[in-house]
PDB file of C-alpha atoms and ligand atoms in Angstrom:
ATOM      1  CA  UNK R   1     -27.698   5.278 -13.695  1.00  0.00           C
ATOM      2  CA  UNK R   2     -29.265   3.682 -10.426  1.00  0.00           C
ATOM      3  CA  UNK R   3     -26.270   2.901  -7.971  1.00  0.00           C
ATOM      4  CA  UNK R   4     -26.709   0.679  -4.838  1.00  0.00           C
ATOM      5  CA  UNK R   5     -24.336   0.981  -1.933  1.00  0.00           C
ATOM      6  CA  UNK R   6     -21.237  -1.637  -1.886  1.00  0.00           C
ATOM      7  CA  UNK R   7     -22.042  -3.392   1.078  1.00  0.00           C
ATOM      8  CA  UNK R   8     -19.522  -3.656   3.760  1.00  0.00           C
ATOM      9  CA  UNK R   9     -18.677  -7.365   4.624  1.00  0.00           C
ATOM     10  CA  UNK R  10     -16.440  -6.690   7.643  1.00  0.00           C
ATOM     11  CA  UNK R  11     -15.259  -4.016   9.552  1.00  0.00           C
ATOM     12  CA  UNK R  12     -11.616  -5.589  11.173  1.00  0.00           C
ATOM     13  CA  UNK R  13      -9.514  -4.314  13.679  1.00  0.00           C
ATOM     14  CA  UNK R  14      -5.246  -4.396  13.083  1.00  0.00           C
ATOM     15  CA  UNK R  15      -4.073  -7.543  14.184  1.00  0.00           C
ATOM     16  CA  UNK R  16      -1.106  -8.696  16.962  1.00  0.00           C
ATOM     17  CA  UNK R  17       2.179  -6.647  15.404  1.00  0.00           C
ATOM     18  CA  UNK R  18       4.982  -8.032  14.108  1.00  0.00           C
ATOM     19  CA  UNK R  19       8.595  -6.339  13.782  1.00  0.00           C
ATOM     20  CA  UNK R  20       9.950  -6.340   9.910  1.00  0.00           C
ATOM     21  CA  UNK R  21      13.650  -5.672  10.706  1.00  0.00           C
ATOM     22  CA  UNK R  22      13.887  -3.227  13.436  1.00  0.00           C
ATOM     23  CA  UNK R  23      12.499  -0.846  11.890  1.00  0.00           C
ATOM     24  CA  UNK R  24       8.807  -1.418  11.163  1.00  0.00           C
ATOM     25  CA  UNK R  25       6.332  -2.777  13.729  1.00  0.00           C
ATOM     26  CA  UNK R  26       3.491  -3.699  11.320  1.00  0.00           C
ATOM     27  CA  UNK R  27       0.084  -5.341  11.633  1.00  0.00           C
ATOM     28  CA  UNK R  28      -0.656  -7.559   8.897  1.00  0.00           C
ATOM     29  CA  UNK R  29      -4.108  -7.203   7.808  1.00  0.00           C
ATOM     30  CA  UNK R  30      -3.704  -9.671   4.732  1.00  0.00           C
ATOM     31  CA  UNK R  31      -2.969 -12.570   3.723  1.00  0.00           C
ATOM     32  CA  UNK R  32      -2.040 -13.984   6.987  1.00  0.00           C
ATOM     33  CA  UNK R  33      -3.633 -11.741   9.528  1.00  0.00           C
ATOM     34  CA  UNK R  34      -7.102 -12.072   7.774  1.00  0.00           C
ATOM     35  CA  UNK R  35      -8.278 -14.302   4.528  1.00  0.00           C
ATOM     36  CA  UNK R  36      -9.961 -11.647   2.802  1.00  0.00           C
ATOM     37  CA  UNK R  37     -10.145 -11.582  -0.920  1.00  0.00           C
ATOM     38  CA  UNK R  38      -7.978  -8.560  -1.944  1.00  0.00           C
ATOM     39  CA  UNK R  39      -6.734  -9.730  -4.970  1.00  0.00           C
ATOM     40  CA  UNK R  40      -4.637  -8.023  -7.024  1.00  0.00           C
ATOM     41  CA  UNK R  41      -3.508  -6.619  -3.602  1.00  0.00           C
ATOM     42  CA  UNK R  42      -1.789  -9.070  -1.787  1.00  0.00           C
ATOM     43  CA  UNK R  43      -0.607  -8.033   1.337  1.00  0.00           C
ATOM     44  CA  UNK R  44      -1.237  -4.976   3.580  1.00  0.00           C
ATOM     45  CA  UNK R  45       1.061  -3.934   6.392  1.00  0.00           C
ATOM     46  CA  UNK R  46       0.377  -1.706   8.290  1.00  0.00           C
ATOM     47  CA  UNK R  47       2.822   0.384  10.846  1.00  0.00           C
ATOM     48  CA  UNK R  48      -0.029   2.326  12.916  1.00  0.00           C
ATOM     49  CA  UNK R  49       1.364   5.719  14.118  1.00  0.00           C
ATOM     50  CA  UNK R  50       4.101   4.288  16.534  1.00  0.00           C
ATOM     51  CA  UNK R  51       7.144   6.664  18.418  1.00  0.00           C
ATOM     52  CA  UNK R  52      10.266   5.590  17.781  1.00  0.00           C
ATOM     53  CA  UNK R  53      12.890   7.077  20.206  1.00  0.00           C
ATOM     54  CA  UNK R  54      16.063   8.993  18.570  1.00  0.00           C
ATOM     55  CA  UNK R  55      18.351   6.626  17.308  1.00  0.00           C
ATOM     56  CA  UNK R  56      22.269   7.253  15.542  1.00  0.00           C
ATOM     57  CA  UNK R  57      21.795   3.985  13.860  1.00  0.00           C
ATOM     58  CA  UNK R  58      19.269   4.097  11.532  1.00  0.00           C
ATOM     59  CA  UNK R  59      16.949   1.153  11.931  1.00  0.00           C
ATOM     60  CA  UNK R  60      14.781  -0.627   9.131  1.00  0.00           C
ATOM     61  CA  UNK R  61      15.154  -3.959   6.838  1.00  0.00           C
ATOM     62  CA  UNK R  62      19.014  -4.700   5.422  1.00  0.00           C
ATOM     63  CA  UNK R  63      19.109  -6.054   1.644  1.00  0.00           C
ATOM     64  CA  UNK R  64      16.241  -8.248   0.266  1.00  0.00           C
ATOM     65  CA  UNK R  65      15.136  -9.503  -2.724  1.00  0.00           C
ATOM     66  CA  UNK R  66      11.531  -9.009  -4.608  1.00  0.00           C
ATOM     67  CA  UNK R  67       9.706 -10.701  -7.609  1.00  0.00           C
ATOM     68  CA  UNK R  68       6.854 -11.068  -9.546  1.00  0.00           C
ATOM     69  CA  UNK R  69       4.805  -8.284  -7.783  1.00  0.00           C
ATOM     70  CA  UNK R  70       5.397  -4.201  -6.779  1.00  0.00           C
ATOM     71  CA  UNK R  71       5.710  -2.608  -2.912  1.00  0.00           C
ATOM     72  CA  UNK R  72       3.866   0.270  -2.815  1.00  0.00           C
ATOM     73  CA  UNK R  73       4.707   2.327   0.389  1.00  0.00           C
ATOM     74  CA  UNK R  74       2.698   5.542   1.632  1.00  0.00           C
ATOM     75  CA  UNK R  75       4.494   7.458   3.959  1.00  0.00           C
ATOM     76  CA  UNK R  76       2.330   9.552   7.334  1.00  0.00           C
ATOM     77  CA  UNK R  77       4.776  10.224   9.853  1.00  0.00           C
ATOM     78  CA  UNK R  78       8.532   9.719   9.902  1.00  0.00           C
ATOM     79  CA  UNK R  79      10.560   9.548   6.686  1.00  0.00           C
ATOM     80  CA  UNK R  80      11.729   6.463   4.762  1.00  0.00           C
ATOM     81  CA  UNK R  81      15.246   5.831   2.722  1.00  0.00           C
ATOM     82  CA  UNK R  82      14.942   3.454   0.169  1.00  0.00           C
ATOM     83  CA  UNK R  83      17.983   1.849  -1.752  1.00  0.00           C
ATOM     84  CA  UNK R  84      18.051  -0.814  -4.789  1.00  0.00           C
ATOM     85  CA  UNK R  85      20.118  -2.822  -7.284  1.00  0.00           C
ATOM     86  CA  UNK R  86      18.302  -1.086 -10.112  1.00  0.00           C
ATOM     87  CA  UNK R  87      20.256   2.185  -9.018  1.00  0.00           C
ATOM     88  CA  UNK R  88      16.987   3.986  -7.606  1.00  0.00           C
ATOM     89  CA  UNK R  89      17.509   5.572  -4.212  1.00  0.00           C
ATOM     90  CA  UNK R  90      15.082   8.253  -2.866  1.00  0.00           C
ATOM     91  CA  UNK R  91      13.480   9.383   0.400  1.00  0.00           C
ATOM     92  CA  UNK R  92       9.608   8.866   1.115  1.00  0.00           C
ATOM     93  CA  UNK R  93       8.512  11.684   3.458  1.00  0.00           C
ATOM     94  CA  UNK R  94       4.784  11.877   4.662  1.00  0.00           C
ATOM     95  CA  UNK R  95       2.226  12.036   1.821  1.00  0.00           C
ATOM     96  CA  UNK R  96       4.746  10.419  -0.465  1.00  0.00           C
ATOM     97  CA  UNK R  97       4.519   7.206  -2.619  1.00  0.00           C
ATOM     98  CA  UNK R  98       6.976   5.020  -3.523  1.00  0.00           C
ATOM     99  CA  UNK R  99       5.879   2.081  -6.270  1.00  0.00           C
ATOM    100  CA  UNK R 100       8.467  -0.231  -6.962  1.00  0.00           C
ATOM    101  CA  UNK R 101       7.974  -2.764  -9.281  1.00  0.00           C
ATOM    102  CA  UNK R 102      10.034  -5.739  -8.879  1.00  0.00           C
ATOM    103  CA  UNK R 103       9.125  -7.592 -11.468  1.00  0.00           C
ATOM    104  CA  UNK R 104      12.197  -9.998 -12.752  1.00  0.00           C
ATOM    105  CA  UNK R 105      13.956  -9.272  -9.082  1.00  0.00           C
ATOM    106  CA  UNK R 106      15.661  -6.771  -7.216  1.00  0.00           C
ATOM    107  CA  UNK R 107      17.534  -6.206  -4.193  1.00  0.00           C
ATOM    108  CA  UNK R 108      16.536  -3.196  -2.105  1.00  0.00           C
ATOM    109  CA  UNK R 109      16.808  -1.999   1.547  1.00  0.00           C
ATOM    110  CA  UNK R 110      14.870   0.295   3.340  1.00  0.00           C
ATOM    111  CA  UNK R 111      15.951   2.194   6.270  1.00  0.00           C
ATOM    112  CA  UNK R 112      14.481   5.186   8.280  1.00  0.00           C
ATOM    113  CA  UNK R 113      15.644   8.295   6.996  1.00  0.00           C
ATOM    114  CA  UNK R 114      18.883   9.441   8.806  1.00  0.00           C
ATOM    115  CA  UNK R 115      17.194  13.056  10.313  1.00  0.00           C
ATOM    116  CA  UNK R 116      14.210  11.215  11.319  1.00  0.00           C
ATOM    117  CA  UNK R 117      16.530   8.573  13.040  1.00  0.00           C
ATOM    118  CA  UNK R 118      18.389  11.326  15.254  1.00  0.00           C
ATOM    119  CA  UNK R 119      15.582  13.179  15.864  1.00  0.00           C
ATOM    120  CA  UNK R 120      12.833  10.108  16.517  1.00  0.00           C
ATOM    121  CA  UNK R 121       9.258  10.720  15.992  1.00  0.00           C
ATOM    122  CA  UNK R 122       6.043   9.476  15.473  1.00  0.00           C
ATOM    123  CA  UNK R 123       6.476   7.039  12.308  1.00  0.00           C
ATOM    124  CA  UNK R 124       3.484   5.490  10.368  1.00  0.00           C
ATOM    125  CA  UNK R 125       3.447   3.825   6.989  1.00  0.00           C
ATOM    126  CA  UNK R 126       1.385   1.719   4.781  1.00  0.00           C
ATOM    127  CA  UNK R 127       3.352  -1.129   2.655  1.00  0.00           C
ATOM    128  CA  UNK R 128       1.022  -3.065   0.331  1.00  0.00           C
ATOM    129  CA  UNK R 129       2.266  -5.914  -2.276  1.00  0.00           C
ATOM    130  CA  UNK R 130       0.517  -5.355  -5.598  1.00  0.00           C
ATOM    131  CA  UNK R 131       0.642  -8.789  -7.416  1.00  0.00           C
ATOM    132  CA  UNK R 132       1.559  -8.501 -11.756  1.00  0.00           C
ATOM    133  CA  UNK R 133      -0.693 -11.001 -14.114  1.00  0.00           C
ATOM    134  CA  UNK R 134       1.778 -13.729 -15.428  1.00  0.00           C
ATOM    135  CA  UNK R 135       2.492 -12.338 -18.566  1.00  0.00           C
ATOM    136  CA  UNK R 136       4.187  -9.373 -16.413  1.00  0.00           C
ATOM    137  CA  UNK R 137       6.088 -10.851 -14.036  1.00  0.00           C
ATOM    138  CA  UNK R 138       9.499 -11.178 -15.264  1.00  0.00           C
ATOM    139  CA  UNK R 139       9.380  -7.563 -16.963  1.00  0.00           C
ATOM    140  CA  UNK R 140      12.306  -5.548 -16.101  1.00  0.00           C
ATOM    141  CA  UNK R 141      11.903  -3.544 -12.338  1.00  0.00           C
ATOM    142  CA  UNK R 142      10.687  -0.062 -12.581  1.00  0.00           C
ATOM    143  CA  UNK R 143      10.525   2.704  -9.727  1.00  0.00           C
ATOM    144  CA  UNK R 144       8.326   5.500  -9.594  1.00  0.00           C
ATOM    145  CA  UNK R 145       8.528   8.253  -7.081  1.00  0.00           C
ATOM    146  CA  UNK R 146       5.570  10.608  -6.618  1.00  0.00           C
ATOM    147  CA  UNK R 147       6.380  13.203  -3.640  1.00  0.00           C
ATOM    148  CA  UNK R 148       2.802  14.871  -1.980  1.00  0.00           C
ATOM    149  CA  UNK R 149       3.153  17.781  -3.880  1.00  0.00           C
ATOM    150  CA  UNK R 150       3.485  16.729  -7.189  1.00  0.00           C
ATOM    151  CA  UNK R 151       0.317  14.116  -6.367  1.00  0.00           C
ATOM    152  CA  UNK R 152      -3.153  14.170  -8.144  1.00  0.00           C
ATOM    153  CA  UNK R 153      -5.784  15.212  -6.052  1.00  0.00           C
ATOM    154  CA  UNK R 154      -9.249  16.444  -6.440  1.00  0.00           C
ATOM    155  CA  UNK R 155     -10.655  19.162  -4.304  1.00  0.00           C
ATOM    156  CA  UNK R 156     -13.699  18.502  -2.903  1.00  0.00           C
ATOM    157  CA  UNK R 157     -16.085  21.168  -2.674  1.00  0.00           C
ATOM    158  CA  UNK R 158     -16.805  23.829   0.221  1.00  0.00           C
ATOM    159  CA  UNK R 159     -13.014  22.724   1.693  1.00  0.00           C
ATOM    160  CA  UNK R 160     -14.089  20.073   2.633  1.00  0.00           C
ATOM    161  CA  UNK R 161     -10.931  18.368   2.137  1.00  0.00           C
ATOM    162  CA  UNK R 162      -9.204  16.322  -0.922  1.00  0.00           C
ATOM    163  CA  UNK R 163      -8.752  13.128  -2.217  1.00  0.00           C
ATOM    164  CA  UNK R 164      -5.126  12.251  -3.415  1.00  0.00           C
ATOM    165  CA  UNK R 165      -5.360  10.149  -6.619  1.00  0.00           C
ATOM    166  CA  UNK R 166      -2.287   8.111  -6.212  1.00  0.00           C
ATOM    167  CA  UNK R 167      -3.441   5.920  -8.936  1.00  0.00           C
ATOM    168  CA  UNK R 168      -6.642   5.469 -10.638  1.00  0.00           C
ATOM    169  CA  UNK R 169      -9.012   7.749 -11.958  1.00  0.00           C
ATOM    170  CA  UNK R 170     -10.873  10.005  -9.995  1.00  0.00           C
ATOM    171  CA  UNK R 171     -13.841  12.041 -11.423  1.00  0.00           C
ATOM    172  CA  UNK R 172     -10.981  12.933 -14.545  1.00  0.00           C
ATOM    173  CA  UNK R 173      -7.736  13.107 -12.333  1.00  0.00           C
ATOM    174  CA  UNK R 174      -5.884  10.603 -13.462  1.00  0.00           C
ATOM    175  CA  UNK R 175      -3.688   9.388 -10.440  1.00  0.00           C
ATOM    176  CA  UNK R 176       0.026   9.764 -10.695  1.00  0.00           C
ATOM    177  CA  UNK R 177       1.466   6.661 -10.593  1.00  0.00           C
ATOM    178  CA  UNK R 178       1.026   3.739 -13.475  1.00  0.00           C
ATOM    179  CA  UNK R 179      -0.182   0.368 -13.053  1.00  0.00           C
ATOM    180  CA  UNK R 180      -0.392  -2.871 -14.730  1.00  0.00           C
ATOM    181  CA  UNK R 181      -3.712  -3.770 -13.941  1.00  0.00           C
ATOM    182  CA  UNK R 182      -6.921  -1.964 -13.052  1.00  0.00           C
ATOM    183  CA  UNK R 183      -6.179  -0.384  -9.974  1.00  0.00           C
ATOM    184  CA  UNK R 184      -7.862   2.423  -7.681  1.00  0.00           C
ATOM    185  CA  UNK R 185      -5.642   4.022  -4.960  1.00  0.00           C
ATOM    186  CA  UNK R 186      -6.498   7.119  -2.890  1.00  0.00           C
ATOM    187  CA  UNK R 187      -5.220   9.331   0.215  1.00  0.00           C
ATOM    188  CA  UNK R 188      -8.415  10.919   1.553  1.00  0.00           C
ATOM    189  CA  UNK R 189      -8.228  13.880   3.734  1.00  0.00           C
ATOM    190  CA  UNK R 190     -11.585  15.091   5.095  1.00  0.00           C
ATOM    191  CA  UNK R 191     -12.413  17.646   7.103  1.00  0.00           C
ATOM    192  CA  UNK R 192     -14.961  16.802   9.944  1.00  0.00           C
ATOM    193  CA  UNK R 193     -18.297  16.292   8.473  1.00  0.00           C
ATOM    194  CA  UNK R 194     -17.236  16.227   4.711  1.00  0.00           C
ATOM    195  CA  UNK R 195     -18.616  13.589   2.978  1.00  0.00           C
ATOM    196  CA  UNK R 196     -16.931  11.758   0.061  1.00  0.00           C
ATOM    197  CA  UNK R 197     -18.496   9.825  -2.676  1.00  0.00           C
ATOM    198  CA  UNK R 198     -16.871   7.008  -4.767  1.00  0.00           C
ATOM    199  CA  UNK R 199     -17.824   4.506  -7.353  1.00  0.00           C
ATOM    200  CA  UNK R 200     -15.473   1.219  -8.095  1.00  0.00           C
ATOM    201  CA  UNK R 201     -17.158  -2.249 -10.042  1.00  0.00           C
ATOM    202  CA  UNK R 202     -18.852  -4.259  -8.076  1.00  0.00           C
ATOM    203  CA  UNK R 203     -16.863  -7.188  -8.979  1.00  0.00           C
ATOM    204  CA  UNK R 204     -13.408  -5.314  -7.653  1.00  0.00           C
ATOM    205  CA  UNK R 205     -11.557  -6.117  -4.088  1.00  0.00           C
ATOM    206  CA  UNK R 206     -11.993  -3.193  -1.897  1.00  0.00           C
ATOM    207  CA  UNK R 207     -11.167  -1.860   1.579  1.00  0.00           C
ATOM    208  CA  UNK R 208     -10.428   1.333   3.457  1.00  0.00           C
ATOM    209  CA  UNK R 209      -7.997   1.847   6.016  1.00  0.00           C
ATOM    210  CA  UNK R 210      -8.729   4.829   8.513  1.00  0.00           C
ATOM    211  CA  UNK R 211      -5.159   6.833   8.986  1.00  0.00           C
ATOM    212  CA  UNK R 212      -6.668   9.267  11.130  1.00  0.00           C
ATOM    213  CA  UNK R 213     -10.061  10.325  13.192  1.00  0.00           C
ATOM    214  CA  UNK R 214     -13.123   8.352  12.159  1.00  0.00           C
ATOM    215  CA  UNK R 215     -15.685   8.141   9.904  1.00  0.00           C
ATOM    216  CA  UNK R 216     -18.972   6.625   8.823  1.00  0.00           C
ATOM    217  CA  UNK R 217     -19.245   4.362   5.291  1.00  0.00           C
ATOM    218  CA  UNK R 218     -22.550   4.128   3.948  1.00  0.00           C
ATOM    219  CA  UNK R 219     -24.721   6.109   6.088  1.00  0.00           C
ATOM    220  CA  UNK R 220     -24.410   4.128   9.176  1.00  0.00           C
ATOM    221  CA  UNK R 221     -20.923   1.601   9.618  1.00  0.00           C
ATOM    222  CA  UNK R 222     -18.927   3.744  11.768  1.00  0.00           C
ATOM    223  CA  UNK R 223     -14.636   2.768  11.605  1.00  0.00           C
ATOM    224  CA  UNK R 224     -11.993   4.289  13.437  1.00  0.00           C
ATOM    225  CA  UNK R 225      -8.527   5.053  13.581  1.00  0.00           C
ATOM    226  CA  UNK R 226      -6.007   1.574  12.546  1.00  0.00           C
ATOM    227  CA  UNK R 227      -9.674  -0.120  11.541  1.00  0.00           C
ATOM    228  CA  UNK R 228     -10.153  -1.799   7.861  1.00  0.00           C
ATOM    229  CA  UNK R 229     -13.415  -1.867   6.455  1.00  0.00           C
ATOM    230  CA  UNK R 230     -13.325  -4.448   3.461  1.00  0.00           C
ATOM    231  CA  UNK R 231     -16.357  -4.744   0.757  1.00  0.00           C
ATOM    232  CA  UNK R 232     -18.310  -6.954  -0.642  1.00  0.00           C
ATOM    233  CA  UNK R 233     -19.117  -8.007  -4.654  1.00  0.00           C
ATOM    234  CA  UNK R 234     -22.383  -6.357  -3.747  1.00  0.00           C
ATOM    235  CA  UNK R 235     -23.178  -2.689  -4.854  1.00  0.00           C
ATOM    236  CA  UNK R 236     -20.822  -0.690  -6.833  1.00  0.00           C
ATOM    237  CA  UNK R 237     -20.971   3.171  -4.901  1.00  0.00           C
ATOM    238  CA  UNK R 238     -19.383   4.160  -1.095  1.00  0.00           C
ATOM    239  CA  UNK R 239     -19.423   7.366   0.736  1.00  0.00           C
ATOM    240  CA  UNK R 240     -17.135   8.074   3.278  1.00  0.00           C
ATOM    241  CA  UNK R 241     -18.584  11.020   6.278  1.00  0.00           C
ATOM    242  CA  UNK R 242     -16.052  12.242   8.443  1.00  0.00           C
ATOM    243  CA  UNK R 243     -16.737  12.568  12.053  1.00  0.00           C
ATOM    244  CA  UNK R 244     -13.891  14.210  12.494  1.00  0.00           C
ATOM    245  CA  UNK R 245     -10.746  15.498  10.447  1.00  0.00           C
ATOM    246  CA  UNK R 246      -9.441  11.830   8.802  1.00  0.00           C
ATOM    247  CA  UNK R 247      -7.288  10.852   6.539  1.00  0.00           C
ATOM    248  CA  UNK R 248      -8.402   7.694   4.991  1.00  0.00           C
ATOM    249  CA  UNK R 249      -6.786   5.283   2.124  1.00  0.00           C
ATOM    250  CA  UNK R 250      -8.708   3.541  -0.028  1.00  0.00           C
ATOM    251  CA  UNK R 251      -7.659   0.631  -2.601  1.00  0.00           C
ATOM    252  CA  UNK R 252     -10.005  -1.742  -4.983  1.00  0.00           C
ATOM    253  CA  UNK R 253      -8.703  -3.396  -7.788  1.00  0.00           C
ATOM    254  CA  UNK R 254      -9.911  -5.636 -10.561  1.00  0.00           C
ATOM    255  CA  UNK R 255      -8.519  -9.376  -9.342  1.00  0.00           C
ATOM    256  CA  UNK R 256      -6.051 -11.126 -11.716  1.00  0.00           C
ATOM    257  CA  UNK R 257      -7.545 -14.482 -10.327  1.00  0.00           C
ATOM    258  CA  UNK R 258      -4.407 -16.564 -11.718  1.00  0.00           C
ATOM    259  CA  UNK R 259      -2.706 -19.407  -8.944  1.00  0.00           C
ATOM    260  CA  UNK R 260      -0.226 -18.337  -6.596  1.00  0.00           C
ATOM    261  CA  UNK R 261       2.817 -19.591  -5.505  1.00  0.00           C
ATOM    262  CA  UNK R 262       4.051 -17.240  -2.478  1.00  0.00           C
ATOM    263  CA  UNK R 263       7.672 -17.733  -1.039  1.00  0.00           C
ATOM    264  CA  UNK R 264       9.466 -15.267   1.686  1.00  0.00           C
ATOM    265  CA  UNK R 265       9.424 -12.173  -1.082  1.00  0.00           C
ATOM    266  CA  UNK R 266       8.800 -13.882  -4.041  1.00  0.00           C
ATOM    267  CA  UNK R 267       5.113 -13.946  -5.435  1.00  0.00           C
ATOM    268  CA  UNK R 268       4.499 -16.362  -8.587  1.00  0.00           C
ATOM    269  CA  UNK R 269       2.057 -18.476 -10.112  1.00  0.00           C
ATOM    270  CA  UNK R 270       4.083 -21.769  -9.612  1.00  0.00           C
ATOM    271  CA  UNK R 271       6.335 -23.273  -7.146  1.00  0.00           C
ATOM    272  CA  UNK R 272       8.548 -24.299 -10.149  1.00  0.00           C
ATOM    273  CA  UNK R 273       8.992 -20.370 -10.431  1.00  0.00           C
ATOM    274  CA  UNK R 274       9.916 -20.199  -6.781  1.00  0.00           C
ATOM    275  CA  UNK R 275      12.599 -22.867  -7.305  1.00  0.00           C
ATOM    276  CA  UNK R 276      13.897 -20.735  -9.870  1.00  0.00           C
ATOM    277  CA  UNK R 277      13.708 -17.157  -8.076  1.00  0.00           C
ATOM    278  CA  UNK R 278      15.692 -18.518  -5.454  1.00  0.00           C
ATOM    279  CA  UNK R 279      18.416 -20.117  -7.563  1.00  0.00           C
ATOM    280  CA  UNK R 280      18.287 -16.874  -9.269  1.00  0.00           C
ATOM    281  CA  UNK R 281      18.751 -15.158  -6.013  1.00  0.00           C
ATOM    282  CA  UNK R 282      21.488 -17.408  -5.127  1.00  0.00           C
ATOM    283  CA  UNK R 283      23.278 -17.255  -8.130  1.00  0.00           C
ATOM    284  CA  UNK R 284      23.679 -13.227  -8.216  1.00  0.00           C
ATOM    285  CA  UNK R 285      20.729 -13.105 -11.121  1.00  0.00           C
ATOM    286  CA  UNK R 286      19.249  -9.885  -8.638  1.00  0.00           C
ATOM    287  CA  UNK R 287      22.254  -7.733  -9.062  1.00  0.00           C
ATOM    288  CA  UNK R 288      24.506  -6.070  -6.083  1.00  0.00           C
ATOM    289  CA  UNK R 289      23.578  -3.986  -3.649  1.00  0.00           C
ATOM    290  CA  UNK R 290      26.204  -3.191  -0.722  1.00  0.00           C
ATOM    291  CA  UNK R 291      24.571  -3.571   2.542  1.00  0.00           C
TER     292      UNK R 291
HETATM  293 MN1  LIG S 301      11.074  -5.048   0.680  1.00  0.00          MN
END
């Protein structure tokens, strides 16, 4: 089967931060720091390794609502305490996942962990917003956990590294976490000078984010550290060459292409639904979650 490179359409640097609470200083590389077409992914931010000084109050984002879509957050550095109105509380420590689907609505809030608060640290997190296809969206919320070493990951050869299946299907591991759509997420960890390859449709939204180091897609784009490289619907295979030890994630995913209606945190396909997620909010319809 002939393959032909996926072409690389941009290779973008992370945009002026932003604080979300006090907690997370992110840089929003979609929707509104760059129009790319990421579909089903709708929004990546993106807290670039970042010291935070010891603190007794733990600081993050008090209690918010979420519907019609799932936060996904990878953890690098620093820990994360997550609460919500479903009952689901857990800690995401580096090389953990947390996928929470919102669906119908919750209320959650997300604070840095208390031992990483006293002690500070270097803190760096991914936080993407995985839209659901209509007939989804009001399911009930769901919450799955997936700590590093419990993770699916495939060993590359000659230890050269590994490549974290978080979900997706990677040459037969099947990645740990469930999805309602067609969706390929990975944590790759390459030694210098391993090379990775990967194949994804060519009609699928795709980018990289480099976590760590630097590396070279294609034979001859070179991206660094905090850089996204996003792909075009041209060419259906990538390889990734370290230049040095990286950690890189990767997403592509098959686009739902249905409208959107985007308000705050909720994420539907028409502002009638918006109306209706806030008076839903207002009214209690998310549940209780003390503050
Ligand atoms: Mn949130």
């Amino acid at each position: 089967m002939p393959t032909t490179f996926k072409k690389v359409a941009a290779i973008l640097n992370p945009t002026a931060p932003h604080m979300v609470g006090d907690g997370f200083r992110v840089h929003n590389f979609f929707p509104s720091g760059y129009k790319i077409k990421m579909d089903p992914f709708y929004l990546l931010d993106y807290n670039a390794k970042l010291e935070f000084s010891p603190s007794n109050t733990p600081r993050g984002v008090g209690v918010h609502p979420h519907r019609g879509f799932e936060t996904v957050t990878i953890a690098y550095h620093g820990a994360v305490a997550h609460h919500d109105s479903a009952g689901n509380s857990g800690v995401i420590y580096p090389g953990d996942v947390q996928w929470m689907t919102a669906a119908s609505g919750i209320l959650h809030k997300e604070y840095h962990e208390e031992n990483y608060s006293k002690k500070g640290g270097p803190f760096q997190m991914v936080q993407l917003w995985v839209n659901l296809p209509a007939k989804h969206k009001m399911t009930a919320p769901k919450y799955q956990s997936v700590t590093h070493r419990e993770m699916a990951s495939f060993e590359l050869p000659n230890h050269e590294g590994k490549i974290e299946v978080i979900a997706g299907n990677y040459n037969g591991v099947k990645g740990s976490a469930s999805t309602f759509t067609e969706i390929e997420l990975y944590n790759l960890r390459l030694k210098a000078g391993a090379k990775a390859h990967l194949e994804t449709p060519a009609h699928f939204n795709t980018a990289l984010l480099v976590i760590e180091g630097s590396i070279t897609v294609n034979g001859n784009e070179k991206a660094t550290t905090n850089q996204l490289v996003h792909f075009a619907h041209e060419g259906n295979a990538i390889t990734i060459e370290a230049s040095e030890d990286a950690v890189v994630l990767y997403l592509s995913g098959d686009p739902i292409n249905e409208p959107i209606a985007q308000y705050g945190p909720f994420l539907m396909n028409k502002p009638e639904e918006l109306q209706q997620a806030i008076e839903d909010y207002n009214t209690g319809k998310f549940g209780y979650l003390e503050e």
